[in-house]
Amino acid sequence: TRLVHQSSPMEPARSAPRGGEALLRELEVLVQDVVRTSSWWERHGVDCAILALSLLALPAGFLCLRSENALVFSSGITVLGVCHYTLTVKGSHLATHGALTESKRWSKIWLLFFVEVCTAFTAEHATHGHVKMHHAYTNVVGLGDSSTWRLPCLNRYVYMFLAPLLLPVATPLVAVERLRKVELGTALRTLALVSLGLYSHYWLLLNLSGFKSPSSALGCMFVTRSLLAHPYLHVNIFQHIGLPMFSRDNKPRRIHMMSLGVLNLARLPVLDWAFGHSIISCHVEHHLFPRLSDNMCLKVKPVVSQFFREKQLPYNEDSYLARFRLFLHRYEEFMVQAPPITELVGLQ
């Protein structure tokens, strides 16, 4: 059953026969049973293998750029672009949640590698903004409502089609701006790791791919780092904005908050690979169980969706194209105007 939020999500939630805390505990037991019977390969290995393959494919991508054949050159751009987003989106997302390994030490190492070296952002702000704010206060206005993605000064066409191209440049600039709020030692570490990642990309284009000028190498960096920028920006707004928003003092129980305020997109092979299931088709499951890897979110999805149906809770799903059309049509309402607060009597 596909339950995409229209105007009032109150009826499906009201029909839930039990309290939110009891429902969540019941669901946690079911999911823990699946996790307990899963192998290390299922829990971590599949996603680690995808990230390892992305790293191993990078030399082939750089070497393809040496070719004067347009098809081979384009293949190199595609390989580097997809690998970049796999490492920066999927890798950083899993590392931020500590979902790559059960070792705290290695979790910290992977966090710094994927977020600072690969993504050119700050690990502390990634963790604070995503885990401590967005996940803790999902769709709570002013805290975890995805408002950082709103740019009311832009019209719908500029935002949806041109603004994503700013991401490769804006990301390191925002990172540098936020270094003012961290300790000196942390700021120096972040500057060093971000510089290492950016310069390594630039150096490889000059010395391995054979680019003759700094401008051509920088241009190639921009192209590969913006290859999937459009779906990245779109996905970040499609899965929360336009759904019920709550006030901090009157928000519903966690399971109702996630069932109402989170949406799964239909599976898309390229985005499943580069962004991960927890960002695309298993976003509801991810928000309920954020420490699960992408592969485990996919594995527990049938359990979660069946549980939601049995308890008559909303389980929001939609396609990328349908959300794209909806946001173009209702851009002013979703991305410019202040979101309305949804009040759910009896579910707080």
Coordinates of N, CA, C and O in Angstrom, one line a residue, residues 191-320:
L191 N 41.4 21.5 8.0 CA 42.1 22.2 6.9 C 43.1 21.3 6.2 O 43.2 21.2 5.0
A192 N 43.9 20.6 7.0 CA 44.9 19.7 6.4 C 44.2 18.5 5.6 O 44.7 18.2 4.5
L193 N 43.2 17.9 6.2 CA 42.6 16.8 5.5 C 41.8 17.2 4.3 O 41.8 16.5 3.2
V194 N 41.1 18.3 4.4 CA 40.3 18.8 3.2 C 41.3 19.2 2.1 O 41.1 18.9 0.9
S195 N 42.4 19.9 2.4 CA 43.4 20.3 1.5 C 44.0 19.0 0.8 O 44.3 19.0 -0.4
L196 N 44.3 18.0 1.6 CA 44.8 16.8 1.1 C 43.9 16.2 0.1 O 44.4 15.7 -1.0
G197 N 42.6 16.1 0.4 CA 41.7 15.5 -0.6 C 41.6 16.3 -1.9 O 41.6 15.7 -3.0
L198 N 41.5 17.6 -1.8 CA 41.3 18.4 -3.0 C 42.6 18.4 -3.8 O 42.6 18.3 -5.0
Y199 N 43.7 18.6 -3.1 CA 45.0 18.6 -3.9 C 45.3 17.3 -4.5 O 45.9 17.2 -5.6
S200 N 45.0 16.2 -3.8 CA 45.2 14.8 -4.4 C 44.4 14.7 -5.7 O 45.0 14.1 -6.7
H201 N 43.2 15.1 -5.7 CA 42.4 15.0 -6.9 C 43.0 15.9 -8.0 O 43.2 15.4 -9.2
Y202 N 43.4 17.1 -7.7 CA 44.0 18.0 -8.7 C 45.4 17.4 -9.2 O 45.6 17.4 -10.4
W203 N 46.2 16.9 -8.3 CA 47.5 16.3 -8.7 C 47.4 15.1 -9.6 O 48.1 15.0 -10.5
L204 N 46.4 14.2 -9.3 CA 46.2 13.0 -10.1 C 45.7 13.4 -11.5 O 46.1 12.7 -12.5
L205 N 44.9 14.4 -11.6 CA 44.5 14.9 -12.9 C 45.7 15.4 -13.8 O 45.8 15.1 -15.0
L206 N 46.6 16.1 -13.1 CA 47.8 16.6 -13.8 C 48.8 15.5 -14.2 O 49.3 15.5 -15.3
N207 N 49.0 14.6 -13.2 CA 50.1 13.7 -13.4 C 49.7 12.3 -13.8 O 50.5 11.6 -14.4
L208 N 48.5 11.9 -13.6 CA 48.0 10.6 -14.0 C 47.2 10.7 -15.3 O 47.3 9.9 -16.2
S209 N 46.3 11.7 -15.3 CA 45.4 11.8 -16.4 C 46.0 12.7 -17.6 O 45.5 12.7 -18.7
G210 N 47.1 13.4 -17.3 CA 47.8 14.1 -18.3 C 47.2 15.5 -18.7 O 47.5 15.9 -19.8
F211 N 46.5 16.1 -17.8 CA 46.0 17.4 -18.1 C 47.2 18.4 -18.2 O 48.1 18.3 -17.4
K212 N 47.1 19.3 -19.1 CA 48.3 20.2 -19.4 C 48.2 21.5 -18.6 O 49.2 22.2 -18.5
S213 N 47.0 21.9 -18.2 CA 46.9 23.2 -17.5 C 46.1 23.1 -16.3 O 45.3 22.2 -16.1
P214 N 46.4 24.0 -15.3 CA 45.6 24.0 -14.0 C 44.2 24.2 -14.3 O 43.3 23.6 -13.6
S215 N 43.8 25.1 -15.2 CA 42.4 25.4 -15.5 C 41.7 24.2 -16.0 O 40.5 23.9 -15.6
S216 N 42.3 23.4 -16.9 CA 41.6 22.2 -17.4 C 41.4 21.1 -16.3 O 40.4 20.5 -16.2
A217 N 42.4 21.0 -15.4 CA 42.3 20.1 -14.3 C 41.2 20.5 -13.3 O 40.4 19.7 -12.9
L218 N 41.2 21.8 -13.0 CA 40.1 22.3 -12.1 C 38.7 22.1 -12.8 O 37.8 21.8 -12.1
G219 N 38.6 22.3 -14.1 CA 37.4 22.2 -14.8 C 36.9 20.7 -14.7 O 35.7 20.4 -14.5
C220 N 37.8 19.8 -14.8 CA 37.5 18.4 -14.7 C 37.1 18.0 -13.3 O 36.1 17.2 -13.1
M221 N 37.7 18.6 -12.3 CA 37.3 18.4 -10.9 C 35.9 18.8 -10.7 O 35.1 18.1 -10.1
F222 N 35.6 20.0 -11.3 CA 34.2 20.5 -11.1 C 33.2 19.5 -11.8 O 32.1 19.3 -11.2
V223 N 33.5 19.1 -13.0 CA 32.5 18.2 -13.7 C 32.3 16.9 -13.0 O 31.2 16.5 -12.8
T224 N 33.4 16.3 -12.5 CA 33.2 15.0 -11.8 C 32.5 15.1 -10.5 O 31.7 14.3 -10.1
R225 N 32.8 16.2 -9.8 CA 32.2 16.5 -8.5 C 30.8 17.0 -8.6 O 30.1 17.1 -7.5
S226 N 30.3 17.3 -9.8 CA 28.9 17.8 -9.9 C 28.1 16.8 -10.8 O 26.9 17.1 -11.1
L227 N 28.7 15.6 -11.1 CA 28.0 14.7 -11.9 C 26.6 14.2 -11.4 O 25.6 14.2 -12.2
L228 N 26.5 14.0 -10.1 CA 25.3 13.6 -9.5 C 24.7 14.6 -8.5 O 24.0 14.3 -7.6
A229 N 25.1 15.8 -8.7 CA 24.7 16.9 -7.8 C 23.2 17.2 -7.9 O 22.6 17.4 -6.8
H230 N 22.6 17.0 -9.0 CA 21.2 17.3 -9.1 C 20.4 16.3 -8.3 O 19.6 16.7 -7.5
P231 N 20.6 15.0 -8.6 CA 19.8 14.1 -7.7 C 20.1 14.2 -6.2 O 19.3 13.9 -5.4
Y232 N 21.4 14.5 -5.9 CA 21.8 14.7 -4.5 C 21.0 15.8 -3.8 O 20.4 15.6 -2.7
L233 N 20.9 16.9 -4.5 CA 20.1 18.0 -3.9 C 18.6 17.6 -3.8 O 17.9 17.9 -2.8
H234 N 18.1 17.1 -4.9 CA 16.7 16.7 -5.0 C 16.3 15.7 -3.9 O 15.3 15.9 -3.3
V235 N 17.1 14.7 -3.8 CA 16.7 13.7 -2.8 C 16.7 14.3 -1.4 O 15.8 13.9 -0.6
N236 N 17.6 15.2 -1.1 CA 17.6 15.8 0.2 C 16.3 16.6 0.6 O 16.0 16.8 1.7
I237 N 15.7 17.1 -0.5 CA 14.4 17.8 -0.2 C 13.2 17.0 -0.4 O 12.2 17.2 0.3
F238 N 13.3 16.0 -1.3 CA 12.1 15.2 -1.6 C 11.6 14.4 -0.4 O 10.4 14.1 -0.3
Q239 N 12.5 13.9 0.5 CA 12.2 12.9 1.4 C 11.7 13.5 2.8 O 11.3 12.7 3.7
H240 N 11.6 14.8 2.9 CA 11.1 15.4 4.2 C 10.3 16.6 3.9 O 9.2 16.7 4.5
I241 N 10.7 17.5 3.1 CA 10.0 18.7 2.8 C 8.7 18.4 2.1 O 8.7 17.6 1.2
G242 N 7.6 19.0 2.5 CA 6.3 18.7 1.9 C 5.5 17.7 2.7 O 4.3 17.5 2.5
L243 N 6.2 17.1 3.7 CA 5.5 16.2 4.6 C 5.2 16.9 5.9 O 5.7 18.1 6.1
P244 N 4.5 16.3 6.9 CA 4.1 17.1 8.1 C 5.4 17.6 8.9 O 6.4 16.9 9.0
M245 N 5.3 18.8 9.3 CA 6.3 19.4 10.2 C 5.7 19.6 11.6 O 4.5 19.8 11.7
F246 N 6.6 19.5 12.6 CA 6.1 19.6 14.0 C 6.8 20.7 14.8 O 7.9 21.1 14.4
S247 N 6.2 21.1 15.9 CA 6.8 22.1 16.8 C 7.6 21.3 17.8 O 7.3 20.1 18.1
R248 N 8.7 21.9 18.3 CA 9.5 21.3 19.3 C 8.7 20.9 20.6 O 9.0 19.8 21.2
D249 N 7.8 21.7 21.0 CA 7.1 21.4 22.2 C 5.9 20.5 22.1 O 5.3 20.1 23.1
N250 N 5.5 20.2 20.8 CA 4.3 19.4 20.6 C 4.5 18.3 19.5 O 3.6 18.1 18.7
K251 N 5.7 17.7 19.5 CA 6.0 16.8 18.5 C 5.5 15.4 18.9 O 5.3 15.1 20.1
P252 N 5.1 14.5 17.9 CA 4.6 13.2 18.2 C 5.7 12.2 18.7 O 6.9 12.6 18.7
R253 N 5.3 11.0 19.1 CA 6.2 10.0 19.5 C 7.1 9.7 18.3 O 6.7 9.9 17.1
R254 N 8.3 9.1 18.6 CA 9.3 8.9 17.5 C 8.7 8.1 16.3 O 8.9 8.4 15.2
I255 N 8.0 7.0 16.6 CA 7.6 6.1 15.5 C 6.6 6.9 14.6 O 6.5 6.7 13.4
H256 N 5.7 7.7 15.2 CA 4.8 8.5 14.5 C 5.5 9.6 13.7 O 5.1 9.9 12.5
M257 N 6.5 10.2 14.3 CA 7.3 11.2 13.7 C 7.9 10.7 12.4 O 7.9 11.3 11.3
M258 N 8.5 9.5 12.5 CA 9.2 8.9 11.3 C 8.2 8.4 10.2 O 8.4 8.5 9.0
S259 N 7.1 7.9 10.7 CA 6.1 7.4 9.7 C 5.4 8.5 8.9 O 5.1 8.3 7.8
L260 N 5.3 9.6 9.6 CA 4.6 10.8 8.9 C 5.6 11.7 8.2 O 5.3 12.2 7.1
G261 N 6.8 11.8 8.7 CA 7.7 12.8 8.2 C 8.8 12.4 7.4 O 9.7 13.2 7.0
V262 N 8.8 11.1 7.0 CA 9.9 10.5 6.2 C 9.3 9.8 5.0 O 8.3 9.1 5.1
L263 N 10.0 9.8 3.9 CA 9.5 9.2 2.7 C 10.6 8.4 2.0 O 11.7 8.8 1.9
N264 N 10.2 7.2 1.5 CA 11.1 6.3 0.7 C 10.9 6.6 -0.8 O 9.7 6.7 -1.2
L265 N 11.9 6.8 -1.5 CA 11.8 6.8 -3.0 C 11.9 5.4 -3.6 O 12.5 4.5 -3.0
A266 N 11.4 5.3 -4.8 CA 11.5 4.0 -5.5 C 13.0 3.7 -5.8 O 13.8 4.7 -6.0
R267 N 13.3 2.5 -5.9 CA 14.7 2.1 -6.2 C 15.2 2.6 -7.5 O 14.5 2.5 -8.5
L268 N 16.4 3.1 -7.5 CA 17.0 3.6 -8.8 C 18.5 3.0 -8.7 O 19.2 3.4 -7.8
P269 N 18.9 2.1 -9.6 CA 20.1 1.4 -9.5 C 21.4 2.3 -9.3 O 22.2 2.1 -8.4
V270 N 21.5 3.4 -10.1 CA 22.7 4.3 -9.9 C 22.7 5.0 -8.6 O 23.7 5.0 -7.9
L271 N 21.5 5.5 -8.2 CA 21.4 6.2 -6.9 C 21.5 5.2 -5.7 O 22.1 5.5 -4.7
D272 N 21.0 4.0 -5.9 CA 21.1 3.0 -4.8 C 22.6 2.7 -4.6 O 23.0 2.5 -3.4
W273 N 23.4 2.6 -5.6 CA 24.8 2.3 -5.5 C 25.6 3.5 -5.0 O 26.4 3.4 -4.0
A274 N 25.3 4.7 -5.5 CA 26.1 5.9 -5.2 C 25.7 6.5 -3.9 O 26.6 7.0 -3.1
F275 N 24.4 6.6 -3.6 CA 23.9 7.2 -2.4 C 23.7 6.2 -1.3 O 23.8 6.6 -0.1
G276 N 23.3 5.0 -1.6 CA 23.0 4.0 -0.6 C 21.5 3.8 -0.4 O 20.7 4.8 -0.5
H277 N 21.1 2.6 0.0 CA 19.6 2.3 0.2 C 19.0 3.2 1.3 O 17.9 3.6 1.3
S278 N 19.8 3.5 2.3 CA 19.3 4.2 3.5 C 18.9 5.7 3.1 O 18.1 6.3 3.8
I279 N 19.5 6.2 2.0 CA 19.1 7.5 1.5 C 18.0 7.5 0.5 O 17.2 8.4 0.4
I280 N 17.9 6.4 -0.3 CA 17.0 6.3 -1.4 C 15.7 5.6 -1.0 O 14.7 6.1 -0.6
S281 N 15.8 4.3 -1.0 CA 14.5 3.4 -0.9 C 14.3 2.9 0.5 O 13.2 2.3 0.7
C282 N 15.1 3.2 1.4 CA 15.0 2.7 2.8 C 15.1 3.8 3.8 O 15.7 3.7 4.9
H283 N 14.7 5.0 3.4 CA 14.9 6.2 4.3 C 14.1 6.1 5.6 O 14.5 6.6 6.6
V284 N 12.9 5.6 5.5 CA 12.1 5.4 6.7 C 12.8 4.5 7.7 O 12.9 4.7 8.9
E285 N 13.3 3.3 7.1 CA 14.0 2.3 8.0 C 15.3 3.0 8.6 O 15.6 2.7 9.7
H286 N 15.9 3.8 7.8 CA 17.2 4.4 8.2 C 16.9 5.4 9.4 O 17.6 5.4 10.4
H287 N 15.8 6.1 9.3 CA 15.5 7.1 10.4 C 15.1 6.4 11.7 O 15.3 6.9 12.8
L288 N 14.5 5.2 11.5 CA 14.1 4.4 12.7 C 15.3 3.7 13.3 O 15.4 3.6 14.5
F289 N 16.2 3.3 12.5 CA 17.4 2.5 12.9 C 18.7 3.0 12.2 O 19.2 2.4 11.3
P290 N 19.1 4.2 12.6 CA 20.2 4.9 11.9 C 21.5 4.2 11.9 O 22.4 4.6 11.1
R291 N 21.8 3.3 12.8 CA 23.1 2.7 12.9 C 23.2 1.4 12.0 O 24.2 0.8 11.9
L292 N 22.1 1.1 11.3 CA 22.1 0.0 10.4 C 22.8 0.4 9.1 O 22.6 1.5 8.6
S293 N 23.5 -0.5 8.5 CA 24.1 -0.2 7.2 C 23.1 -0.2 6.1 O 21.9 -0.6 6.3
D294 N 23.5 0.3 4.9 CA 22.5 0.3 3.8 C 22.0 -1.1 3.5 O 20.7 -1.2 3.3
N295 N 22.8 -2.1 3.4 CA 22.4 -3.4 3.1 C 21.4 -3.9 4.2 O 20.4 -4.6 3.8
M296 N 21.6 -3.6 5.4 CA 20.7 -4.1 6.5 C 19.4 -3.3 6.5 O 18.4 -3.9 6.7
C297 N 19.4 -2.0 6.1 CA 18.2 -1.3 5.9 C 17.3 -2.0 4.8 O 16.1 -2.1 5.0
L298 N 18.0 -2.4 3.8 CA 17.2 -3.1 2.7 C 16.7 -4.4 3.2 O 15.6 -4.8 2.8
K299 N 17.5 -5.1 4.0 CA 17.0 -6.4 4.5 C 15.9 -6.3 5.5 O 15.0 -7.2 5.5
V300 N 15.8 -5.3 6.3 CA 14.7 -5.1 7.3 C 13.5 -4.4 6.7 O 12.5 -4.3 7.4
K301 N 13.7 -3.9 5.5 CA 12.6 -3.1 4.9 C 11.2 -3.9 4.9 O 10.2 -3.3 5.2
P302 N 11.2 -5.1 4.4 CA 10.0 -5.9 4.4 C 9.3 -6.0 5.8 O 8.1 -6.0 6.0
V303 N 10.2 -6.2 6.8 CA 9.7 -6.3 8.2 C 9.1 -5.0 8.6 O 8.0 -5.0 9.2
V304 N 9.7 -3.8 8.4 CA 9.2 -2.5 8.8 C 7.9 -2.2 8.0 O 6.9 -1.8 8.6
S305 N 7.9 -2.4 6.7 CA 6.7 -2.0 5.9 C 5.5 -2.9 6.3 O 4.4 -2.4 6.4
Q306 N 5.8 -4.2 6.5 CA 4.7 -5.0 7.0 C 4.1 -4.6 8.3 O 2.9 -4.6 8.6
F307 N 5.0 -4.3 9.3 CA 4.6 -3.8 10.6 C 3.8 -2.6 10.5 O 2.8 -2.4 11.2
F308 N 4.2 -1.6 9.7 CA 3.5 -0.4 9.5 C 2.1 -0.7 8.9 O 1.1 -0.1 9.4
R309 N 2.0 -1.6 8.0 CA 0.7 -1.9 7.4 C -0.2 -2.6 8.5 O -1.4 -2.2 8.6
E310 N 0.3 -3.5 9.2 CA -0.4 -4.2 10.3 C -0.9 -3.2 11.3 O -2.1 -3.4 11.8
K311 N -0.1 -2.2 11.7 CA -0.5 -1.3 12.7 C -1.2 0.0 12.2 O -1.5 0.9 12.9
Q312 N -1.4 -0.1 10.8 CA -2.1 1.0 10.2 C -1.4 2.4 10.3 O -2.1 3.4 10.6
L313 N -0.1 2.3 10.2 CA 0.7 3.6 10.3 C 1.0 4.0 8.8 O 1.2 3.1 8.0
P314 N 1.1 5.3 8.6 CA 1.5 5.7 7.2 C 2.9 5.2 6.9 O 3.8 5.1 7.7
Y315 N 3.1 4.8 5.6 CA 4.4 4.3 5.1 C 4.6 5.0 3.8 O 4.1 4.5 2.8
N316 N 5.2 6.2 3.8 CA 5.2 7.1 2.6 C 6.2 6.6 1.6 O 7.4 6.4 1.9
E317 N 5.8 6.4 0.4 CA 6.6 6.0 -0.8 C 6.2 6.8 -2.0 O 5.0 7.1 -2.2
D318 N 7.2 7.1 -2.8 CA 6.9 7.8 -4.1 C 8.0 7.7 -5.0 O 9.1 7.3 -4.6
S319 N 7.9 8.0 -6.3 CA 9.0 7.9 -7.2 C 9.7 9.2 -7.3 O 9.2 10.3 -7.0
Y320 N 10.9 9.2 -7.8 CA 11.7 10.4 -8.0 C 11.0 11.4 -8.9 O 10.9 12.6 -8.6

